[in-house]
């Protein structure tokens, strides 16, 4: 398996592979950049089809974190951990303790938190082994805890901004929104959208998560294979990445795509495909930064929830600036966001 000539290798600073026989932990920690601070990004625990797939995910997700942290003006570089889920390594406090020791061995160049497949409790087990962790239970008046409600809040504000630009509407009342994935972020997002009067279509491959949302809110459940192509105003991808491709884009009906999932575009060129179809795409790492904003405030300490909220309320402004430049230049929003992030990172290096 090649690394330095891997298509997703993007001048990553370091790649670390961990193997712990006692717990079965197999993990990759990718440090993409520390130009703007320690590399921060969550830990994803997923059942990958192959080691190669896990490596690709670590490389792509860590680069995305560098860009996300830069455009969100956080004192962080970008990194990501992926843990290979398997029957040989069942979820346990010992597994996350082993992961915590792995994080600690990097001496603070990488800071972890929860992502897909991990919870606040898992991060507590990590905390027993290392100080380089965030997304822990809230203590006192300090901001912190599960970042997903904050991510959902930022996505909700971003959807409002995108709807205003693309559909000319100040309200989500009566609009149809398809939410792909109703896990941590998707479920919170559904609540915000419902309160704003949106009509919800949801899909998930996890029956429990689907049941939790459909018993709490009036939603139309759609088959996972259909949700991307639902006849809606807004598509909010909140599951996994690589969903906007040359095969899926021609069949989309939504004219706004704005959701939490990382790496929604399969390739950079898919952003242009969306532009050509006049679909307004909110760049994933710009709109989904609410969680890392909370993680950052928690990690450095001394912040209130109001400060986290105020930071997240800047997400729509960032999106509006990108949307305005896209309208003026005809260029895809993802390219503009990437350029902006790269400028900030280059300035930080100097
Ligand atoms: P989660 O694991 O809690 O939820 C993801 C949900 O998507 C699960 O219910 C899963 O069953 C479902 N899913 C997976 N494949 C699916 C498919 N093909 N069709 C429909 N549903 C599918 O994860 P989360 O924390 O809610 O994160 C969701 C996405 O948002 C991820 O891409 C994550 O990287 C991104 N994100 C999360 C945060 C955060 O604060 N948790 C922050 C930024 C970005």
mmCIF file of C-alpha atoms and ligand atoms in Angstrom:
data_model
loop_
_atom_site.group_PDB
_atom_site.id
_atom_site.type_symbol
_atom_site.label_atom_id
_atom_site.label_comp_id
_atom_site.label_asym_id
_atom_site.label_seq_id
_atom_site.Cartn_x
_atom_site.Cartn_y
_atom_site.Cartn_z
ATOM 1 C CA UNK A 1 0.000 0.000 0.000
ATOM 2 C CA UNK A 2 1.721 3.167 -1.158
ATOM 3 C CA UNK A 3 1.679 6.269 0.999
ATOM 4 C CA UNK A 4 3.764 9.082 -0.461
ATOM 5 C CA UNK A 5 2.290 8.646 -3.949
ATOM 6 C CA UNK A 6 -1.212 7.876 -2.651
ATOM 7 C CA UNK A 7 -3.759 10.001 -4.580
ATOM 8 C CA UNK A 8 -5.004 11.497 -1.290
ATOM 9 C CA UNK A 9 -1.522 12.207 0.085
ATOM 10 C CA UNK A 10 -1.307 15.978 0.326
ATOM 11 C CA UNK A 11 1.978 16.836 2.010
ATOM 12 C CA UNK A 12 0.766 15.341 5.272
ATOM 13 C CA UNK A 13 3.294 15.997 8.015
ATOM 14 C CA UNK A 14 3.022 12.583 9.641
ATOM 15 C CA UNK A 15 1.152 9.306 9.530
ATOM 16 C CA UNK A 16 1.152 7.024 12.549
ATOM 17 C CA UNK A 17 0.012 3.394 12.597
ATOM 18 C CA UNK A 18 -0.923 1.786 15.927
ATOM 19 C CA UNK A 19 -1.443 -1.869 16.731
ATOM 20 C CA UNK A 20 -2.213 -3.061 20.264
ATOM 21 C CA UNK A 21 -2.339 -6.821 20.615
ATOM 22 C CA UNK A 22 -4.023 -6.851 24.028
ATOM 23 C CA UNK A 23 -7.133 -4.923 22.948
ATOM 24 C CA UNK A 24 -7.002 -5.518 19.185
ATOM 25 C CA UNK A 25 -6.729 -1.767 18.569
ATOM 26 C CA UNK A 26 -5.754 -0.940 15.023
ATOM 27 C CA UNK A 27 -5.692 2.761 14.316
ATOM 28 C CA UNK A 28 -4.178 5.326 11.996
ATOM 29 C CA UNK A 29 -3.549 8.879 13.125
ATOM 30 C CA UNK A 30 -2.904 11.309 10.287
ATOM 31 C CA UNK A 31 -1.360 14.671 11.124
ATOM 32 C CA UNK A 32 -1.942 16.767 8.046
ATOM 33 C CA UNK A 33 -0.704 20.134 9.250
ATOM 34 C CA UNK A 34 0.458 21.831 12.428
ATOM 35 C CA UNK A 35 1.046 25.182 10.703
ATOM 36 C CA UNK A 36 -1.703 26.903 12.686
ATOM 37 C CA UNK A 37 -1.484 24.855 15.913
ATOM 38 C CA UNK A 38 -1.676 21.257 17.112
ATOM 39 C CA UNK A 39 -3.474 18.982 14.646
ATOM 40 C CA UNK A 40 -7.031 18.600 15.923
ATOM 41 C CA UNK A 41 -9.732 16.313 14.581
ATOM 42 C CA UNK A 42 -11.984 13.572 15.853
ATOM 43 C CA UNK A 43 -11.578 9.835 15.992
ATOM 44 C CA UNK A 44 -13.722 7.816 13.599
ATOM 45 C CA UNK A 45 -14.419 4.185 14.445
ATOM 46 C CA UNK A 46 -15.672 2.393 11.387
ATOM 47 C CA UNK A 47 -15.777 -1.045 9.853
ATOM 48 C CA UNK A 48 -13.630 -0.471 6.780
ATOM 49 C CA UNK A 49 -13.686 -2.900 3.881
ATOM 50 C CA UNK A 50 -9.871 -2.809 3.799
ATOM 51 C CA UNK A 51 -6.847 -1.156 5.405
ATOM 52 C CA UNK A 52 -6.457 0.836 2.201
ATOM 53 C CA UNK A 53 -9.921 2.318 2.647
ATOM 54 C CA UNK A 54 -9.074 3.330 6.226
ATOM 55 C CA UNK A 55 -5.860 4.995 5.056
ATOM 56 C CA UNK A 56 -7.713 6.919 2.346
ATOM 57 C CA UNK A 57 -10.244 8.112 4.920
ATOM 58 C CA UNK A 58 -7.517 9.216 7.358
ATOM 59 C CA UNK A 59 -5.672 11.135 4.623
ATOM 60 C CA UNK A 60 -8.788 12.895 3.305
ATOM 61 C CA UNK A 61 -10.391 13.628 6.668
ATOM 62 C CA UNK A 62 -7.192 15.048 8.181
ATOM 63 C CA UNK A 63 -6.697 17.432 5.273
ATOM 64 C CA UNK A 64 -10.317 18.510 5.635
ATOM 65 C CA UNK A 65 -9.671 19.262 9.311
ATOM 66 C CA UNK A 66 -6.745 21.529 8.433
ATOM 67 C CA UNK A 67 -8.997 23.500 6.092
ATOM 68 C CA UNK A 68 -11.927 23.495 8.532
ATOM 69 C CA UNK A 69 -9.844 24.751 11.448
ATOM 70 C CA UNK A 70 -8.222 27.418 9.272
ATOM 71 C CA UNK A 71 -11.445 28.886 7.869
ATOM 72 C CA UNK A 72 -13.031 28.720 11.333
ATOM 73 C CA UNK A 73 -10.127 30.812 12.693
ATOM 74 C CA UNK A 74 -9.253 28.199 15.298
ATOM 75 C CA UNK A 75 -5.759 27.855 16.798
ATOM 76 C CA UNK A 76 -5.465 24.340 15.400
ATOM 77 C CA UNK A 77 -3.878 22.500 12.539
ATOM 78 C CA UNK A 78 -5.616 19.455 11.111
ATOM 79 C CA UNK A 79 -5.500 15.760 11.947
ATOM 80 C CA UNK A 80 -7.759 12.762 12.212
ATOM 81 C CA UNK A 81 -7.740 9.309 13.726
ATOM 82 C CA UNK A 82 -9.441 6.294 12.233
ATOM 83 C CA UNK A 83 -9.952 3.169 14.283
ATOM 84 C CA UNK A 84 -10.611 -0.043 12.375
ATOM 85 C CA UNK A 85 -13.717 -1.597 13.915
ATOM 86 C CA UNK A 86 -13.775 -5.399 13.946
ATOM 87 C CA UNK A 87 -15.086 -8.343 15.980
ATOM 88 C CA UNK A 88 -11.511 -8.841 17.242
ATOM 89 C CA UNK A 89 -11.557 -5.368 18.802
ATOM 90 C CA UNK A 90 -14.971 -4.867 20.408
ATOM 91 C CA UNK A 91 -15.785 -1.446 21.791
ATOM 92 C CA UNK A 92 -14.560 -1.212 25.376
ATOM 93 C CA UNK A 93 -12.952 1.185 27.823
ATOM 94 C CA UNK A 94 -9.702 -0.791 27.358
ATOM 95 C CA UNK A 95 -9.798 -0.231 23.598
ATOM 96 C CA UNK A 96 -10.173 3.521 24.031
ATOM 97 C CA UNK A 97 -7.519 3.514 26.763
ATOM 98 C CA UNK A 98 -5.132 1.934 24.259
ATOM 99 C CA UNK A 99 -6.137 4.604 21.759
ATOM 100 C CA UNK A 100 -5.512 7.250 24.460
ATOM 101 C CA UNK A 101 -1.976 5.926 24.941
ATOM 102 C CA UNK A 102 -1.456 6.149 21.186
ATOM 103 C CA UNK A 103 -2.612 9.777 21.186
ATOM 104 C CA UNK A 104 -0.399 10.527 24.195
ATOM 105 C CA UNK A 105 2.662 9.071 22.491
ATOM 106 C CA UNK A 106 2.426 11.876 19.912
ATOM 107 C CA UNK A 107 3.157 14.425 22.632
ATOM 108 C CA UNK A 108 0.374 16.865 21.756
ATOM 109 C CA UNK A 109 0.940 17.114 18.009
ATOM 110 C CA UNK A 110 -2.541 15.552 17.645
ATOM 111 C CA UNK A 111 -5.648 16.317 19.736
ATOM 112 C CA UNK A 112 -8.568 13.938 19.526
ATOM 113 C CA UNK A 113 -12.330 14.098 20.144
ATOM 114 C CA UNK A 114 -15.354 12.052 19.113
ATOM 115 C CA UNK A 115 -16.477 11.503 15.518
ATOM 116 C CA UNK A 116 -18.601 8.804 13.867
ATOM 117 C CA UNK A 117 -18.689 5.664 16.000
ATOM 118 C CA UNK A 118 -17.367 7.318 19.186
ATOM 119 C CA UNK A 119 -19.085 8.901 22.186
ATOM 120 C CA UNK A 120 -18.392 11.196 25.109
ATOM 121 C CA UNK A 121 -17.912 8.084 27.294
ATOM 122 C CA UNK A 122 -15.254 6.788 24.905
ATOM 123 C CA UNK A 123 -13.414 10.091 25.237
ATOM 124 C CA UNK A 124 -13.472 9.735 29.024
ATOM 125 C CA UNK A 125 -11.554 6.481 28.661
ATOM 126 C CA UNK A 126 -9.113 8.312 26.385
ATOM 127 C CA UNK A 127 -8.754 11.064 28.987
ATOM 128 C CA UNK A 128 -7.509 8.556 31.565
ATOM 129 C CA UNK A 129 -4.414 8.187 29.386
ATOM 130 C CA UNK A 130 -3.830 11.575 27.859
ATOM 131 C CA UNK A 131 -4.523 15.264 28.218
ATOM 132 C CA UNK A 132 -4.711 15.658 24.430
ATOM 133 C CA UNK A 133 -8.439 15.043 24.187
ATOM 134 C CA UNK A 134 -11.579 17.153 24.071
ATOM 135 C CA UNK A 135 -15.324 16.535 23.722
ATOM 136 C CA UNK A 136 -15.471 15.468 27.392
ATOM 137 C CA UNK A 137 -18.433 15.920 29.714
ATOM 138 C CA UNK A 138 -19.127 19.526 30.534
ATOM 139 C CA UNK A 139 -17.703 20.783 33.798
ATOM 140 C CA UNK A 140 -19.140 23.764 35.658
ATOM 141 C CA UNK A 141 -19.903 26.758 33.465
ATOM 142 C CA UNK A 142 -17.312 25.751 30.883
ATOM 143 C CA UNK A 143 -18.401 24.937 27.356
ATOM 144 C CA UNK A 144 -17.805 21.380 26.255
ATOM 145 C CA UNK A 145 -19.324 17.940 25.979
ATOM 146 C CA UNK A 146 -20.751 16.196 22.945
ATOM 147 C CA UNK A 147 -19.955 18.461 19.979
ATOM 148 C CA UNK A 148 -22.733 17.117 17.743
ATOM 149 C CA UNK A 149 -25.552 19.467 18.892
ATOM 150 C CA UNK A 150 -23.234 22.379 18.088
ATOM 151 C CA UNK A 151 -22.430 20.925 14.697
ATOM 152 C CA UNK A 152 -26.153 20.603 14.031
ATOM 153 C CA UNK A 153 -26.736 24.205 15.113
ATOM 154 C CA UNK A 154 -24.089 25.482 12.682
ATOM 155 C CA UNK A 155 -25.504 23.337 9.869
ATOM 156 C CA UNK A 156 -28.973 24.661 10.585
ATOM 157 C CA UNK A 157 -27.749 28.272 10.347
ATOM 158 C CA UNK A 158 -25.875 27.368 7.167
ATOM 159 C CA UNK A 159 -29.007 25.853 5.613
ATOM 160 C CA UNK A 160 -30.886 29.085 6.339
ATOM 161 C CA UNK A 161 -28.124 31.110 4.650
ATOM 162 C CA UNK A 162 -28.033 28.836 1.597
ATOM 163 C CA UNK A 163 -31.825 28.844 1.250
ATOM 164 C CA UNK A 164 -31.846 32.623 1.311
ATOM 165 C CA UNK A 165 -29.248 32.828 -1.456
ATOM 166 C CA UNK A 166 -30.503 30.027 -3.726
ATOM 167 C CA UNK A 167 -34.259 30.138 -3.123
ATOM 168 C CA UNK A 168 -34.637 33.756 -2.006
ATOM 169 C CA UNK A 169 -36.482 32.688 1.142
ATOM 170 C CA UNK A 170 -36.016 34.104 4.632
ATOM 171 C CA UNK A 171 -37.710 31.150 6.282
ATOM 172 C CA UNK A 172 -37.578 27.359 6.074
ATOM 173 C CA UNK A 173 -41.297 27.182 6.766
ATOM 174 C CA UNK A 174 -42.912 24.717 4.380
ATOM 175 C CA UNK A 175 -39.653 23.741 2.641
ATOM 176 C CA UNK A 176 -38.831 20.070 2.221
ATOM 177 C CA UNK A 177 -35.485 18.907 3.574
ATOM 178 C CA UNK A 178 -34.001 15.434 3.124
ATOM 179 C CA UNK A 179 -31.659 14.394 5.929
ATOM 180 C CA UNK A 180 -29.374 11.476 5.082
ATOM 181 C CA UNK A 181 -28.268 9.909 8.376
ATOM 182 C CA UNK A 182 -30.014 10.642 11.666
ATOM 183 C CA UNK A 183 -27.207 9.819 14.084
ATOM 184 C CA UNK A 184 -25.776 12.340 16.526
ATOM 185 C CA UNK A 185 -25.786 15.363 14.220
ATOM 186 C CA UNK A 186 -28.672 14.392 11.938
ATOM 187 C CA UNK A 187 -31.093 13.849 14.826
ATOM 188 C CA UNK A 188 -30.320 17.258 16.375
ATOM 189 C CA UNK A 189 -30.553 18.891 12.968
ATOM 190 C CA UNK A 190 -34.012 17.381 12.428
ATOM 191 C CA UNK A 191 -35.172 19.058 15.640
ATOM 192 C CA UNK A 192 -33.948 22.485 14.538
ATOM 193 C CA UNK A 193 -35.482 22.045 11.086
ATOM 194 C CA UNK A 194 -38.811 20.872 12.463
ATOM 195 C CA UNK A 195 -38.978 23.854 14.822
ATOM 196 C CA UNK A 196 -38.344 26.119 11.830
ATOM 197 C CA UNK A 197 -41.338 24.610 10.023
ATOM 198 C CA UNK A 198 -39.514 22.424 7.490
ATOM 199 C CA UNK A 199 -41.038 19.184 6.196
ATOM 200 C CA UNK A 200 -38.608 16.349 6.870
ATOM 201 C CA UNK A 201 -37.673 13.278 4.862
ATOM 202 C CA UNK A 202 -35.130 11.049 6.592
ATOM 203 C CA UNK A 203 -33.140 7.885 5.920
ATOM 204 C CA UNK A 204 -30.709 5.815 7.917
ATOM 205 C CA UNK A 205 -29.227 2.338 7.681
ATOM 206 C CA UNK A 206 -29.434 2.060 11.465
ATOM 207 C CA UNK A 207 -32.966 1.065 12.505
ATOM 208 C CA UNK A 208 -32.558 2.276 16.106
ATOM 209 C CA UNK A 209 -31.505 5.774 15.083
ATOM 210 C CA UNK A 210 -34.314 5.938 12.552
ATOM 211 C CA UNK A 211 -36.851 4.847 15.130
ATOM 212 C CA UNK A 212 -35.645 7.409 17.674
ATOM 213 C CA UNK A 213 -36.161 10.276 15.216
ATOM 214 C CA UNK A 214 -39.384 9.026 13.659
ATOM 215 C CA UNK A 215 -41.003 8.514 17.062
ATOM 216 C CA UNK A 216 -40.011 12.020 18.234
ATOM 217 C CA UNK A 217 -40.820 14.053 15.120
ATOM 218 C CA UNK A 218 -43.224 13.978 12.178
ATOM 219 C CA UNK A 219 -40.902 12.684 9.450
ATOM 220 C CA UNK A 220 -41.324 10.738 6.251
ATOM 221 C CA UNK A 221 -38.977 7.762 6.228
ATOM 222 C CA UNK A 222 -37.311 7.137 2.874
ATOM 223 C CA UNK A 223 -35.180 4.161 1.814
ATOM 224 C CA UNK A 224 -31.435 4.847 2.145
ATOM 225 C CA UNK A 225 -30.990 4.242 -1.588
ATOM 226 C CA UNK A 226 -33.598 6.928 -2.404
ATOM 227 C CA UNK A 227 -32.833 9.778 -0.017
ATOM 228 C CA UNK A 228 -30.268 11.549 -2.220
ATOM 229 C CA UNK A 229 -32.779 11.777 -5.050
ATOM 230 C CA UNK A 230 -35.800 12.861 -2.992
ATOM 231 C CA UNK A 231 -37.928 15.630 -4.433
ATOM 232 C CA UNK A 232 -36.921 18.273 -1.881
ATOM 233 C CA UNK A 233 -35.606 21.819 -1.684
ATOM 234 C CA UNK A 234 -32.610 20.971 0.486
ATOM 235 C CA UNK A 235 -30.478 17.868 0.834
ATOM 236 C CA UNK A 236 -28.608 17.665 4.154
ATOM 237 C CA UNK A 237 -26.041 14.845 4.054
ATOM 238 C CA UNK A 238 -25.317 13.811 7.651
ATOM 239 C CA UNK A 239 -23.991 10.275 7.183
ATOM 240 C CA UNK A 240 -20.677 9.499 5.483
ATOM 241 C CA UNK A 241 -18.681 11.019 2.641
ATOM 242 C CA UNK A 242 -18.223 10.317 -1.079
ATOM 243 C CA UNK A 243 -21.897 10.694 -1.879
ATOM 244 C CA UNK A 244 -21.759 13.471 -4.485
ATOM 245 C CA UNK A 245 -20.299 11.791 -7.548
ATOM 246 C CA UNK A 246 -20.524 11.834 -11.334
ATOM 247 C CA UNK A 247 -23.175 9.104 -10.960
ATOM 248 C CA UNK A 248 -25.335 10.689 -8.234
ATOM 249 C CA UNK A 249 -25.201 14.394 -9.160
ATOM 250 C CA UNK A 250 -27.238 14.120 -12.394
ATOM 251 C CA UNK A 251 -30.108 12.547 -10.421
ATOM 252 C CA UNK A 252 -30.316 15.077 -7.553
ATOM 253 C CA UNK A 253 -33.490 17.144 -7.278
ATOM 254 C CA UNK A 254 -32.545 19.449 -4.384
ATOM 255 C CA UNK A 255 -31.120 22.830 -5.392
ATOM 256 C CA UNK A 256 -29.353 23.332 -2.058
ATOM 257 C CA UNK A 257 -26.918 20.854 -0.528
ATOM 258 C CA UNK A 258 -25.954 21.732 2.996
ATOM 259 C CA UNK A 259 -25.151 19.122 5.614
ATOM 260 C CA UNK A 260 -22.727 17.880 8.229
ATOM 261 C CA UNK A 261 -21.002 14.949 6.547
ATOM 262 C CA UNK A 262 -17.303 15.347 5.873
ATOM 263 C CA UNK A 263 -15.961 14.814 2.349
ATOM 264 C CA UNK A 264 -19.347 14.919 0.651
ATOM 265 C CA UNK A 265 -17.752 15.462 -2.757
ATOM 266 C CA UNK A 266 -16.115 12.384 -4.193
ATOM 267 C CA UNK A 267 -13.646 14.489 -6.195
ATOM 268 C CA UNK A 268 -12.937 18.195 -6.482
ATOM 269 C CA UNK A 269 -14.508 18.152 -9.962
ATOM 270 C CA UNK A 270 -17.845 17.173 -8.466
ATOM 271 C CA UNK A 271 -18.136 20.719 -7.133
ATOM 272 C CA UNK A 272 -18.119 21.957 -10.730
ATOM 273 C CA UNK A 273 -20.747 19.379 -11.655
ATOM 274 C CA UNK A 274 -22.998 20.825 -8.962
ATOM 275 C CA UNK A 275 -22.383 24.386 -10.168
ATOM 276 C CA UNK A 276 -23.260 23.350 -13.714
ATOM 277 C CA UNK A 277 -26.562 22.007 -12.424
ATOM 278 C CA UNK A 278 -27.128 25.261 -10.499
ATOM 279 C CA UNK A 279 -27.135 23.397 -7.212
ATOM 280 C CA UNK A 280 -25.769 25.527 -4.391
ATOM 281 C CA UNK A 281 -23.287 23.504 -2.355
ATOM 282 C CA UNK A 282 -22.301 24.655 1.153
ATOM 283 C CA UNK A 283 -18.686 23.438 1.476
ATOM 284 C CA UNK A 284 -18.774 20.697 4.113
ATOM 285 C CA UNK A 285 -15.938 21.850 6.310
ATOM 286 C CA UNK A 286 -17.239 25.418 6.407
ATOM 287 C CA UNK A 287 -20.802 24.536 7.413
ATOM 288 C CA UNK A 288 -19.981 21.658 9.793
ATOM 289 C CA UNK A 289 -17.452 23.499 11.979
ATOM 290 C CA UNK A 290 -19.786 23.983 14.978
ATOM 291 C CA UNK A 291 -18.486 20.860 16.730
ATOM 292 C CA UNK A 292 -14.800 21.695 16.422
ATOM 293 C CA UNK A 293 -15.542 25.259 17.538
ATOM 294 C CA UNK A 294 -16.986 23.808 20.764
ATOM 295 C CA UNK A 295 -14.094 21.325 21.038
ATOM 296 C CA UNK A 296 -11.584 24.153 20.658
ATOM 297 C CA UNK A 297 -13.219 26.374 23.275
ATOM 298 C CA UNK A 298 -13.423 23.386 25.641
ATOM 299 C CA UNK A 299 -9.806 22.358 25.058
ATOM 300 C CA UNK A 300 -8.348 25.764 25.793
ATOM 301 C CA UNK A 301 -10.808 26.287 28.666
ATOM 302 C CA UNK A 302 -12.520 29.251 30.247
ATOM 303 C CA UNK A 303 -15.273 29.686 27.632
ATOM 304 C CA UNK A 304 -18.997 29.880 28.104
ATOM 305 C CA UNK A 305 -21.688 28.355 25.919
ATOM 306 C CA UNK A 306 -22.597 31.875 24.792
ATOM 307 C CA UNK A 307 -19.088 32.297 23.378
ATOM 308 C CA UNK A 308 -19.367 29.000 21.514
ATOM 309 C CA UNK A 309 -22.746 30.070 20.133
ATOM 310 C CA UNK A 310 -21.370 33.443 19.044
ATOM 311 C CA UNK A 311 -18.497 31.748 17.185
ATOM 312 C CA UNK A 312 -20.878 29.354 15.461
ATOM 313 C CA UNK A 313 -23.089 32.250 14.417
ATOM 314 C CA UNK A 314 -20.204 33.353 12.179
ATOM 315 C CA UNK A 315 -20.626 30.255 9.978
ATOM 316 C CA UNK A 316 -23.430 31.756 7.845
ATOM 317 C CA UNK A 317 -21.336 34.883 7.200
ATOM 318 C CA UNK A 318 -18.455 32.733 5.939
ATOM 319 C CA UNK A 319 -20.816 30.814 3.693
ATOM 320 C CA UNK A 320 -22.428 34.013 2.394
ATOM 321 C CA UNK A 321 -19.002 35.369 1.398
ATOM 322 C CA UNK A 322 -18.258 32.154 -0.528
ATOM 323 C CA UNK A 323 -21.714 32.121 -2.148
ATOM 324 C CA UNK A 324 -21.328 35.764 -3.213
ATOM 325 C CA UNK A 325 -17.926 35.107 -4.805
ATOM 326 C CA UNK A 326 -19.299 32.011 -6.519
ATOM 327 C CA UNK A 327 -22.189 34.029 -7.961
ATOM 328 C CA UNK A 328 -19.812 36.721 -9.174
ATOM 329 C CA UNK A 329 -17.208 34.419 -10.710
ATOM 330 C CA UNK A 330 -19.247 31.355 -11.668
ATOM 331 C CA UNK A 331 -16.706 29.246 -9.792
ATOM 332 C CA UNK A 332 -17.604 26.247 -7.604
ATOM 333 C CA UNK A 333 -17.968 26.959 -3.886
ATOM 334 C CA UNK A 334 -15.636 24.118 -2.887
ATOM 335 C CA UNK A 335 -12.783 25.552 -4.961
ATOM 336 C CA UNK A 336 -13.272 28.992 -3.429
ATOM 337 C CA UNK A 337 -13.327 27.569 0.106
ATOM 338 C CA UNK A 338 -10.168 25.524 -0.545
ATOM 339 C CA UNK A 339 -8.355 28.577 -1.911
ATOM 340 C CA UNK A 340 -9.359 30.647 1.104
ATOM 341 C CA UNK A 341 -8.182 27.916 3.497
ATOM 342 C CA UNK A 342 -4.856 27.527 1.676
ATOM 343 C CA UNK A 343 -4.239 31.285 1.845
ATOM 344 C CA UNK A 344 -4.814 31.285 5.613
ATOM 345 C CA UNK A 345 -2.541 28.270 6.122
ATOM 346 C CA UNK A 346 0.244 29.801 4.007
ATOM 347 C CA UNK A 347 -0.042 33.051 5.972
ATOM 348 C CA UNK A 348 0.101 31.052 9.237
ATOM 349 C CA UNK A 349 3.284 29.264 8.078
ATOM 350 C CA UNK A 350 5.006 32.599 7.551
HETATM 351 P P1 LIG B 1 -23.167 9.186 13.699
HETATM 352 O O1 LIG B 1 -22.395 7.935 13.530
HETATM 353 O O2 LIG B 1 -23.754 9.488 15.023
HETATM 354 O O3 LIG B 1 -24.351 9.261 12.619
HETATM 355 C C1 LIG B 1 -24.199 8.900 11.293
HETATM 356 C C2 LIG B 1 -25.471 8.208 10.889
HETATM 357 O O4 LIG B 1 -25.438 7.977 9.481
HETATM 358 C C3 LIG B 1 -25.683 6.861 11.573
HETATM 359 O O5 LIG B 1 -26.985 6.806 12.141
HETATM 360 C C4 LIG B 1 -25.521 5.871 10.430
HETATM 361 O O6 LIG B 1 -26.294 4.693 10.588
HETATM 362 C C5 LIG B 1 -25.995 6.697 9.255
HETATM 363 N N1 LIG B 1 -25.578 6.195 7.952
HETATM 364 C C6 LIG B 1 -24.399 5.652 7.578
HETATM 365 N N2 LIG B 1 -24.434 5.331 6.277
HETATM 366 C C7 LIG B 1 -25.654 5.694 5.824
HETATM 367 C C8 LIG B 1 -26.290 5.626 4.558
HETATM 368 N N3 LIG B 1 -25.685 5.120 3.484
HETATM 369 N N4 LIG B 1 -27.553 6.088 4.439
HETATM 370 C C9 LIG B 1 -28.205 6.604 5.502
HETATM 371 N N5 LIG B 1 -27.641 6.688 6.728
HETATM 372 C C10 LIG B 1 -26.386 6.240 6.879
HETATM 373 O O7 LIG B 1 -22.188 10.367 13.214
HETATM 374 P P2 LIG B 1 -22.360 11.924 13.466
HETATM 375 O O8 LIG B 1 -21.483 12.312 14.590
HETATM 376 O O9 LIG B 1 -23.787 12.272 13.467
HETATM 377 O O10 LIG B 1 -21.677 12.507 12.145
HETATM 378 C C11 LIG B 1 -22.361 12.508 10.891
HETATM 379 C C12 LIG B 1 -21.444 13.112 9.822
HETATM 380 O O11 LIG B 1 -21.120 14.458 10.183
HETATM 381 C C13 LIG B 1 -20.108 12.394 9.655
HETATM 382 O O12 LIG B 1 -19.697 12.472 8.312
HETATM 383 C C14 LIG B 1 -19.156 13.214 10.519
HETATM 384 O O13 LIG B 1 -17.812 13.099 10.115
HETATM 385 C C15 LIG B 1 -19.703 14.595 10.268
HETATM 386 N N6 LIG B 1 -19.393 15.538 11.340
HETATM 387 C C16 LIG B 1 -19.780 15.263 12.616
HETATM 388 C C17 LIG B 1 -19.494 16.178 13.621
HETATM 389 C C18 LIG B 1 -19.934 15.930 15.048
HETATM 390 O O14 LIG B 1 -19.946 16.897 15.831
HETATM 391 N N7 LIG B 1 -20.336 14.739 15.408
HETATM 392 C C19 LIG B 1 -18.786 17.345 13.327
HETATM 393 C C20 LIG B 1 -18.435 17.619 12.001
HETATM 394 C C21 LIG B 1 -18.733 16.692 11.019
#
